[in-house]
Structure formats: C-alpha cells, structure tokens
PDB file of C-alpha atoms in Angstrom:
ATOM      1  CA  MET A  15     -12.787  -4.895  17.588  1.00  0.00           C
ATOM      2  CA  ALA A  16      -9.581  -3.439  17.600  1.00  0.00           C
ATOM      3  CA  GLY A  17      -7.166  -5.372  15.008  1.00  0.00           C
ATOM      4  CA  LEU A  18     -10.254  -7.416  13.189  1.00  0.00           C
ATOM      5  CA  ILE A  19     -10.683  -6.367   9.366  1.00  0.00           C
ATOM      6  CA  GLN A  20      -6.234  -6.447   9.740  1.00  0.00           C
ATOM      7  CA  ARG A  21      -6.361 -10.336  10.979  1.00  0.00           C
ATOM      8  CA  THR A  22      -9.045 -11.260   8.623  1.00  0.00           C
ATOM      9  CA  THR A  23      -6.862  -9.233   5.131  1.00  0.00           C
ATOM     10  CA  LYS A  24      -4.235 -11.046   6.646  1.00  0.00           C
ATOM     11  CA  LYS A  25      -5.844 -14.509   6.801  1.00  0.00           C
ATOM     12  CA  LEU A  26      -7.808 -13.972   3.757  1.00  0.00           C
ATOM     13  CA  GLU A  27      -4.470 -12.772   1.857  1.00  0.00           C
ATOM     14  CA  CYS A  28      -2.646 -15.601   3.299  1.00  0.00           C
ATOM     15  CA  LEU A  29      -5.587 -18.112   1.344  1.00  0.00           C
ATOM     16  CA  ALA A  30      -5.110 -15.220  -1.726  1.00  0.00           C
ATOM     17  CA  ALA A  31      -1.222 -16.219  -1.609  1.00  0.00           C
ATOM     18  CA  ARG A  32      -1.593 -20.031  -2.136  1.00  0.00           C
ATOM     19  CA  ASN A  33      -4.891 -20.750  -4.566  1.00  0.00           C
ATOM     20  CA  LYS A  34      -5.193 -18.969  -7.529  1.00  0.00           C
ATOM     21  CA  VAL A  35      -8.775 -18.499  -7.748  1.00  0.00           C
ATOM     22  CA  VAL A  36      -9.180 -16.912  -4.082  1.00  0.00           C
ATOM     23  CA  TYR A  37      -6.484 -14.893  -5.495  1.00  0.00           C
ATOM     24  CA  ASN A  38      -8.407 -13.505  -8.846  1.00  0.00           C
ATOM     25  CA  VAL A  39     -11.660 -12.860  -6.415  1.00  0.00           C
ATOM     26  CA  LEU A  40      -9.577 -11.039  -4.428  1.00  0.00           C
ATOM     27  CA  ALA A  41      -8.117  -8.745  -6.814  1.00  0.00           C
ATOM     28  CA  LEU A  42     -11.423  -7.407  -8.110  1.00  0.00           C
ATOM     29  CA  TYR A  43     -11.375  -5.447  -4.274  1.00  0.00           C
ATOM     30  CA  TYR A  44      -8.115  -4.070  -5.478  1.00  0.00           C
ATOM     31  CA  LYS A  45      -8.505  -3.480  -9.299  1.00  0.00           C
ATOM     32  CA  ARG A  46     -10.366   0.241  -9.055  1.00  0.00           C
ATOM     33  CA  ILE A  47      -8.818   1.205  -6.119  1.00  0.00           C
ATOM     34  CA  VAL A  48      -5.436   0.803  -7.807  1.00  0.00           C
ATOM     35  CA  ASN A  49      -6.123   2.337 -11.232  1.00  0.00           C
ATOM     36  CA  LYS A  50      -8.242   5.322  -9.231  1.00  0.00           C
ATOM     37  CA  GLU A  51      -4.936   5.413  -7.863  1.00  0.00           C
ATOM     38  CA  ILE A  52      -2.155   5.500 -10.383  1.00  0.00           C
ATOM     39  CA  ARG A  53      -4.458   8.318 -12.557  1.00  0.00           C
ATOM     40  CA  LEU A  54      -4.398  10.172  -9.052  1.00  0.00           C
ATOM     41  CA  ALA A  55      -1.053  10.181  -8.483  1.00  0.00           C
ATOM     42  CA  ASP A  56      -0.090  10.022 -12.771  1.00  0.00           C
ATOM     43  CA  ILE A  57       2.056   6.723 -12.379  1.00  0.00           C
ATOM     44  CA  ASN A  58       3.768   5.581 -15.033  1.00  0.00           C
ATOM     45  CA  GLU A  59       6.766   2.581 -16.303  1.00  0.00           C
ATOM     46  CA  ASN A  60       9.064   5.267 -14.767  1.00  0.00           C
ATOM     47  CA  ASP A  61       8.093   5.845 -11.468  1.00  0.00           C
ATOM     48  CA  ARG A  62       9.828   3.918  -8.430  1.00  0.00           C
ATOM     49  CA  ILE A  63       7.103   2.943  -6.071  1.00  0.00           C
ATOM     50  CA  LEU A  64       8.101   1.683  -2.753  1.00  0.00           C
ATOM     51  CA  CYS A  65       4.778  -0.352  -0.909  1.00  0.00           C
ATOM     52  CA  VAL A  66       5.230   0.372   2.644  1.00  0.00           C
ATOM     53  CA  GLY A  67       2.644  -2.699   4.200  1.00  0.00           C
ATOM     54  CA  GLY A  68       2.361  -5.223   1.651  1.00  0.00           C
ATOM     55  CA  GLY A  69       0.891  -8.232   3.709  1.00  0.00           C
ATOM     56  CA  PRO A  70       1.327 -11.694   2.597  1.00  0.00           C
ATOM     57  CA  CYS A  71      -0.707 -11.229  -1.012  1.00  0.00           C
ATOM     58  CA  PRO A  72       0.838  -7.665  -2.037  1.00  0.00           C
ATOM     59  CA  PHE A  73      -2.361  -6.950  -4.337  1.00  0.00           C
ATOM     60  CA  SER A  74      -1.464  -3.270  -4.956  1.00  0.00           C
ATOM     61  CA  GLY A  75       1.968  -3.859  -5.539  1.00  0.00           C
ATOM     62  CA  ILE A  76       1.311  -6.351  -7.678  1.00  0.00           C
ATOM     63  CA  LEU A  77      -1.665  -3.842 -10.157  1.00  0.00           C
ATOM     64  CA  LEU A  78       0.596  -1.099  -9.632  1.00  0.00           C
ATOM     65  CA  HIS A  79       3.541  -3.415 -11.132  1.00  0.00           C
ATOM     66  CA  GLU A  80       1.241  -4.571 -13.900  1.00  0.00           C
ATOM     67  CA  HIS A  81      -1.130  -1.888 -14.838  1.00  0.00           C
ATOM     68  CA  THR A  82       2.140   0.792 -15.303  1.00  0.00           C
ATOM     69  CA  LYS A  83       5.232  -1.805 -15.935  1.00  0.00           C
ATOM     70  CA  ALA A  84       7.048   0.567 -13.089  1.00  0.00           C
ATOM     71  CA  HIS A  85       9.553  -0.677 -10.336  1.00  0.00           C
ATOM     72  CA  VAL A  86       8.083  -1.822  -7.171  1.00  0.00           C
ATOM     73  CA  THR A  87       9.354  -2.407  -3.608  1.00  0.00           C
ATOM     74  CA  ILE A  88       7.379  -3.646  -1.293  1.00  0.00           C
ATOM     75  CA  ILE A  89       8.025  -3.297   2.764  1.00  0.00           C
ATOM     76  CA  ASP A  90       6.215  -5.299   5.829  1.00  0.00           C
ATOM     77  CA  ASN A  91       7.127  -5.687   9.245  1.00  0.00           C
ATOM     78  CA  ASP A  92       5.782  -9.449   8.842  1.00  0.00           C
ATOM     79  CA  GLU A  93       9.065 -11.576   8.752  1.00  0.00           C
ATOM     80  CA  CYS A  94       5.960 -14.166   7.840  1.00  0.00           C
ATOM     81  CA  CYS A  95       4.138 -11.737   5.668  1.00  0.00           C
ATOM     82  CA  VAL A  96       6.930 -10.937   4.104  1.00  0.00           C
ATOM     83  CA  GLU A  97       8.262 -14.777   2.982  1.00  0.00           C
ATOM     84  CA  VAL A  98       4.432 -15.562   1.795  1.00  0.00           C
ATOM     85  CA  SER A  99       4.306 -12.097  -0.521  1.00  0.00           C
ATOM     86  CA  LYS A 100       8.172 -13.622  -1.868  1.00  0.00           C
ATOM     87  CA  GLN A 101       6.971 -16.819  -2.706  1.00  0.00           C
ATOM     88  CA  LEU A 102       3.914 -15.362  -4.334  1.00  0.00           C
ATOM     89  CA  VAL A 103       6.091 -12.519  -6.346  1.00  0.00           C
ATOM     90  CA  ARG A 104       8.248 -15.600  -7.681  1.00  0.00           C
ATOM     91  CA  LYS A 105       5.219 -18.009  -9.124  1.00  0.00           C
ATOM     92  CA  LEU A 106       4.074 -14.861 -11.109  1.00  0.00           C
ATOM     93  CA  GLY A 107       7.361 -14.527 -12.425  1.00  0.00           C
ATOM     94  CA  TYR A 108       7.628 -10.609 -10.983  1.00  0.00           C
ATOM     95  CA  GLU A 109      10.844 -11.418  -9.016  1.00  0.00           C
ATOM     96  CA  ASP A 110      12.644  -9.099 -11.288  1.00  0.00           C
ATOM     97  CA  SER A 111      10.655  -5.836 -11.329  1.00  0.00           C
ATOM     98  CA  ILE A 112       9.051  -6.353  -7.840  1.00  0.00           C
ATOM     99  CA  LYS A 113      11.228  -6.877  -4.967  1.00  0.00           C
ATOM    100  CA  ILE A 114       9.761  -7.261  -1.076  1.00  0.00           C
ATOM    101  CA  TYR A 115      11.724  -6.488   2.303  1.00  0.00           C
ATOM    102  CA  HIS A 116      11.255  -6.822   6.133  1.00  0.00           C
ATOM    103  CA  GLY A 117      11.404  -3.439   7.453  1.00  0.00           C
ATOM    104  CA  ASP A 118       9.559  -0.643   8.862  1.00  0.00           C
ATOM    105  CA  GLY A 119       8.103   2.027   7.444  1.00  0.00           C
ATOM    106  CA  SER A 120       9.464   4.553  10.146  1.00  0.00           C
ATOM    107  CA  ASP A 121      13.074   3.220   8.982  1.00  0.00           C
ATOM    108  CA  ILE A 122      13.073   3.089   5.357  1.00  0.00           C
ATOM    109  CA  CYS A 123      14.924   6.572   3.865  1.00  0.00           C
ATOM    110  CA  PRO A 124      12.560   6.960   0.625  1.00  0.00           C
ATOM    111  CA  GLU A 125      14.788   8.838  -1.681  1.00  0.00           C
ATOM    112  CA  ASP A 126      15.061   6.326  -4.195  1.00  0.00           C
ATOM    113  CA  TYR A 127      11.299   6.126  -4.720  1.00  0.00           C
ATOM    114  CA  THR A 128       9.365   8.919  -6.419  1.00  0.00           C
ATOM    115  CA  VAL A 129       5.686   6.850  -5.319  1.00  0.00           C
ATOM    116  CA  ILE A 130       5.059   6.608  -2.318  1.00  0.00           C
ATOM    117  CA  HIS A 131       2.089   3.695  -1.671  1.00  0.00           C
ATOM    118  CA  MET A 132       0.681   3.281   1.657  1.00  0.00           C
ATOM    119  CA  ALA A 133      -1.892   0.614   3.015  1.00  0.00           C
ATOM    120  CA  VAL A 134      -4.639   1.401   5.353  1.00  0.00           C
ATOM    121  CA  GLN A 135      -3.157  -1.291   7.717  1.00  0.00           C
ATOM    122  CA  VAL A 136      -0.019   0.391   8.008  1.00  0.00           C
ATOM    123  CA  SER A 137       0.562   1.021  11.778  1.00  0.00           C
ATOM    124  CA  PRO A 138       0.729   3.619  13.151  1.00  0.00           C
ATOM    125  CA  LEU A 139      -0.588   5.085  10.025  1.00  0.00           C
ATOM    126  CA  ASP A 140      -0.472   8.435  11.426  1.00  0.00           C
ATOM    127  CA  LYS A 141       2.953   8.344  12.053  1.00  0.00           C
ATOM    128  CA  VAL A 142       5.022   6.285   9.647  1.00  0.00           C
ATOM    129  CA  PHE A 143       2.927   8.579   7.024  1.00  0.00           C
ATOM    130  CA  SER A 144       4.495  11.966   8.869  1.00  0.00           C
ATOM    131  CA  CYS A 145       8.170  10.308   8.834  1.00  0.00           C
ATOM    132  CA  MET A 146       8.145   8.998   4.884  1.00  0.00           C
ATOM    133  CA  LYS A 147       7.103  12.727   4.348  1.00  0.00           C
ATOM    134  CA  GLN A 148       9.619  14.817   5.665  1.00  0.00           C
ATOM    135  CA  LYS A 149      12.756  11.758   4.800  1.00  0.00           C
ATOM    136  CA  CYS A 150      11.132  12.345   0.896  1.00  0.00           C
ATOM    137  CA  LYS A 151      13.099  14.047  -1.686  1.00  0.00           C
ATOM    138  CA  LEU A 152      11.074  16.865  -3.097  1.00  0.00           C
ATOM    139  CA  GLY A 153       8.839  15.963  -6.279  1.00  0.00           C
ATOM    140  CA  SER A 154       7.819  12.293  -4.554  1.00  0.00           C
ATOM    141  CA  LYS A 155       4.109  11.266  -4.317  1.00  0.00           C
ATOM    142  CA  ILE A 156       2.443   9.623  -1.520  1.00  0.00           C
ATOM    143  CA  LEU A 157      -0.561   8.033  -1.977  1.00  0.00           C
ATOM    144  CA  VAL A 158      -2.248   7.171   1.732  1.00  0.00           C
ATOM    145  CA  ARG A 159      -4.964   4.780   1.992  1.00  0.00           C
ATOM    146  CA  ILE A 160      -7.431   6.468   4.613  1.00  0.00           C
ATOM    147  CA  PRO A 161     -10.175   4.570   6.058  1.00  0.00           C
ATOM    148  CA  LYS A 162     -13.835   5.424   6.969  1.00  0.00           C
ATOM    149  CA  LYS A 163     -14.472   7.489   9.964  1.00  0.00           C
ATOM    150  CA  HIS A 164     -16.473   5.013  11.727  1.00  0.00           C
ATOM    151  CA  LEU A 165     -13.362   2.513  11.179  1.00  0.00           C
ATOM    152  CA  SER A 166     -10.348   4.161  11.896  1.00  0.00           C
ATOM    153  CA  HIS A 167     -10.889   3.374  15.705  1.00  0.00           C
ATOM    154  CA  THR A 168      -9.938  -0.269  14.467  1.00  0.00           C
ATOM    155  CA  TYR A 169      -6.834   1.101  12.616  1.00  0.00           C
ATOM    156  CA  ASN A 170      -3.852   2.009  14.704  1.00  0.00           C
ATOM    157  CA  VAL A 171      -4.280   5.972  13.197  1.00  0.00           C
ATOM    158  CA  HIS A 172      -4.185   8.550  16.323  1.00  0.00           C
ATOM    159  CA  ASP A 173      -4.619  11.879  14.623  1.00  0.00           C
ATOM    160  CA  LEU A 174      -6.573  11.328  11.907  1.00  0.00           C
ATOM    161  CA  THR A 175      -6.125  15.744  10.864  1.00  0.00           C
ATOM    162  CA  VAL A 176      -2.131  15.103   9.614  1.00  0.00           C
ATOM    163  CA  PHE A 177      -4.126  13.214   6.525  1.00  0.00           C
ATOM    164  CA  ASN A 178      -5.820  16.977   5.948  1.00  0.00           C
ATOM    165  CA  ALA A 179      -3.561  19.080   3.449  1.00  0.00           C
ATOM    166  CA  PHE A 180      -3.577  16.519   0.955  1.00  0.00           C
ATOM    167  CA  ASN A 181      -3.297  17.656  -3.132  1.00  0.00           C
ATOM    168  CA  SER A 182      -6.196  15.702  -4.223  1.00  0.00           C
ATOM    169  CA  ARG A 183      -7.921  12.280  -3.391  1.00  0.00           C
ATOM    170  CA  ALA A 184      -9.633   9.797  -4.966  1.00  0.00           C
ATOM    171  CA  ASN A 185     -12.908   8.508  -2.803  1.00  0.00           C
ATOM    172  CA  HIS A 186     -13.830   4.887  -2.772  1.00  0.00           C
ATOM    173  CA  LEU A 187     -17.610   3.700  -2.188  1.00  0.00           C
ATOM    174  CA  PHE A 188     -18.362   0.965  -0.174  1.00  0.00           C
ATOM    175  CA  ARG A 189     -15.243   0.198   0.949  1.00  0.00           C
ATOM    176  CA  ASN A 190     -13.504  -0.359   4.329  1.00  0.00           C
ATOM    177  CA  ILE A 191     -11.034   3.090   3.536  1.00  0.00           C
ATOM    178  CA  ASP A 192     -13.125   6.314   2.724  1.00  0.00           C
ATOM    179  CA  SER A 193     -10.478   7.888   0.137  1.00  0.00           C
ATOM    180  CA  THR A 194      -6.701   7.612  -0.763  1.00  0.00           C
ATOM    181  CA  ALA A 195      -4.639  10.585  -0.648  1.00  0.00           C
ATOM    182  CA  LEU A 196      -2.006  12.317  -2.576  1.00  0.00           C
ATOM    183  CA  PHE A 197       0.379  14.326  -1.158  1.00  0.00           C
ATOM    184  CA  ILE A 198       3.596  15.990  -3.568  1.00  0.00           C
ATOM    185  CA  ILE A 199       6.335  16.835  -1.676  1.00  0.00           C
ATOM    186  CA  TYR A 200       7.650  21.132  -2.228  1.00  0.00           C
TER     187      TYR A 200
END
C-alpha cells in the first residue's frame, strides 16, 4: 500500500503532461486547493515561490503562477519528472516565469523565496519541512500539504507533530490532503 497514491499520481500526471484533455480534467482537482492556498498565504505577483516536489505535471506551480503572476521555481528529485515538466512548461509558454530544476528539498537554500510550497508527496515530508524551516529568512511563508491521518502511512511522514504549530490552515474536503498548513517564519 505504501507509495500507491504517489505512483498513481505520477502516472496520471505523466499522462496529463502529454494530453491536453487529461491535463484540463486533472487541473480541476488542484484549482480549488491552490486558490485556497493563495488566499491563506496572501500570495501575489511580488512573491517568489519555491515549489518543492513538482512531479511530471507541476499543477500547483503552474496554477500558482497563472493565478498570481508570481515567479515560480519548482524542484523535484526525479530527473525524469523534471524533464517532462520542463517540456510541459515550455509548451504552455511559461518558461520565462516558471523554472524547473532537479534537486532535493533538503539541499535547497530557500533564502531567495518569500513562499515555499511543499507537496504532500515530498519524502520524507517532516524532515524536508524541518530543513526548510531552519533555512528560511524571517517573514518567509511555508505552505505544507498534510495528508489525512488515515492515509499518512501511505506517505513518507515519520512525525506529523512537527506540523502542529502552524499559523493558519485551509482544510480540504474530499481529497487525500487533510489541509494545507501555513507557517510564517519569525
């Protein structure tokens, strides 16, 4: 069971990256979530967003840019996903506003970003989050998608308690994500 959701998501995103109809249908799943996150963190065009965990079809990064016009950088630790997502971003005409790199979330220096967005598939989510939190500059905002408790065993999260001290959160009904937690670095 472990990894089933991630593998299924990756396969669907690979298909969406190559097929416009599938892309548009799957984008519907993310639009409400991303719009809630934009309101939660008060994201605007002046923000510089780092998305940790983009996958082959980085819906969240793309939607964050489309809805705010902010510059977005996406990192993913899967080289194949990075190449597929670069092709998609180029096809959408966003290559000047959305940059995609291969890398590990624990190794990235987030100092140049005002908002860090962490996908629920980031692994291990709690450890990468703790790393980001230590490296961020004051005033930075971290958005973390938290899995539903009954699904947390399918994600690589060792300690959900590291997410208890959030500043605010947006709940997501009828999703595998329980909520997006907002942390503001003071």
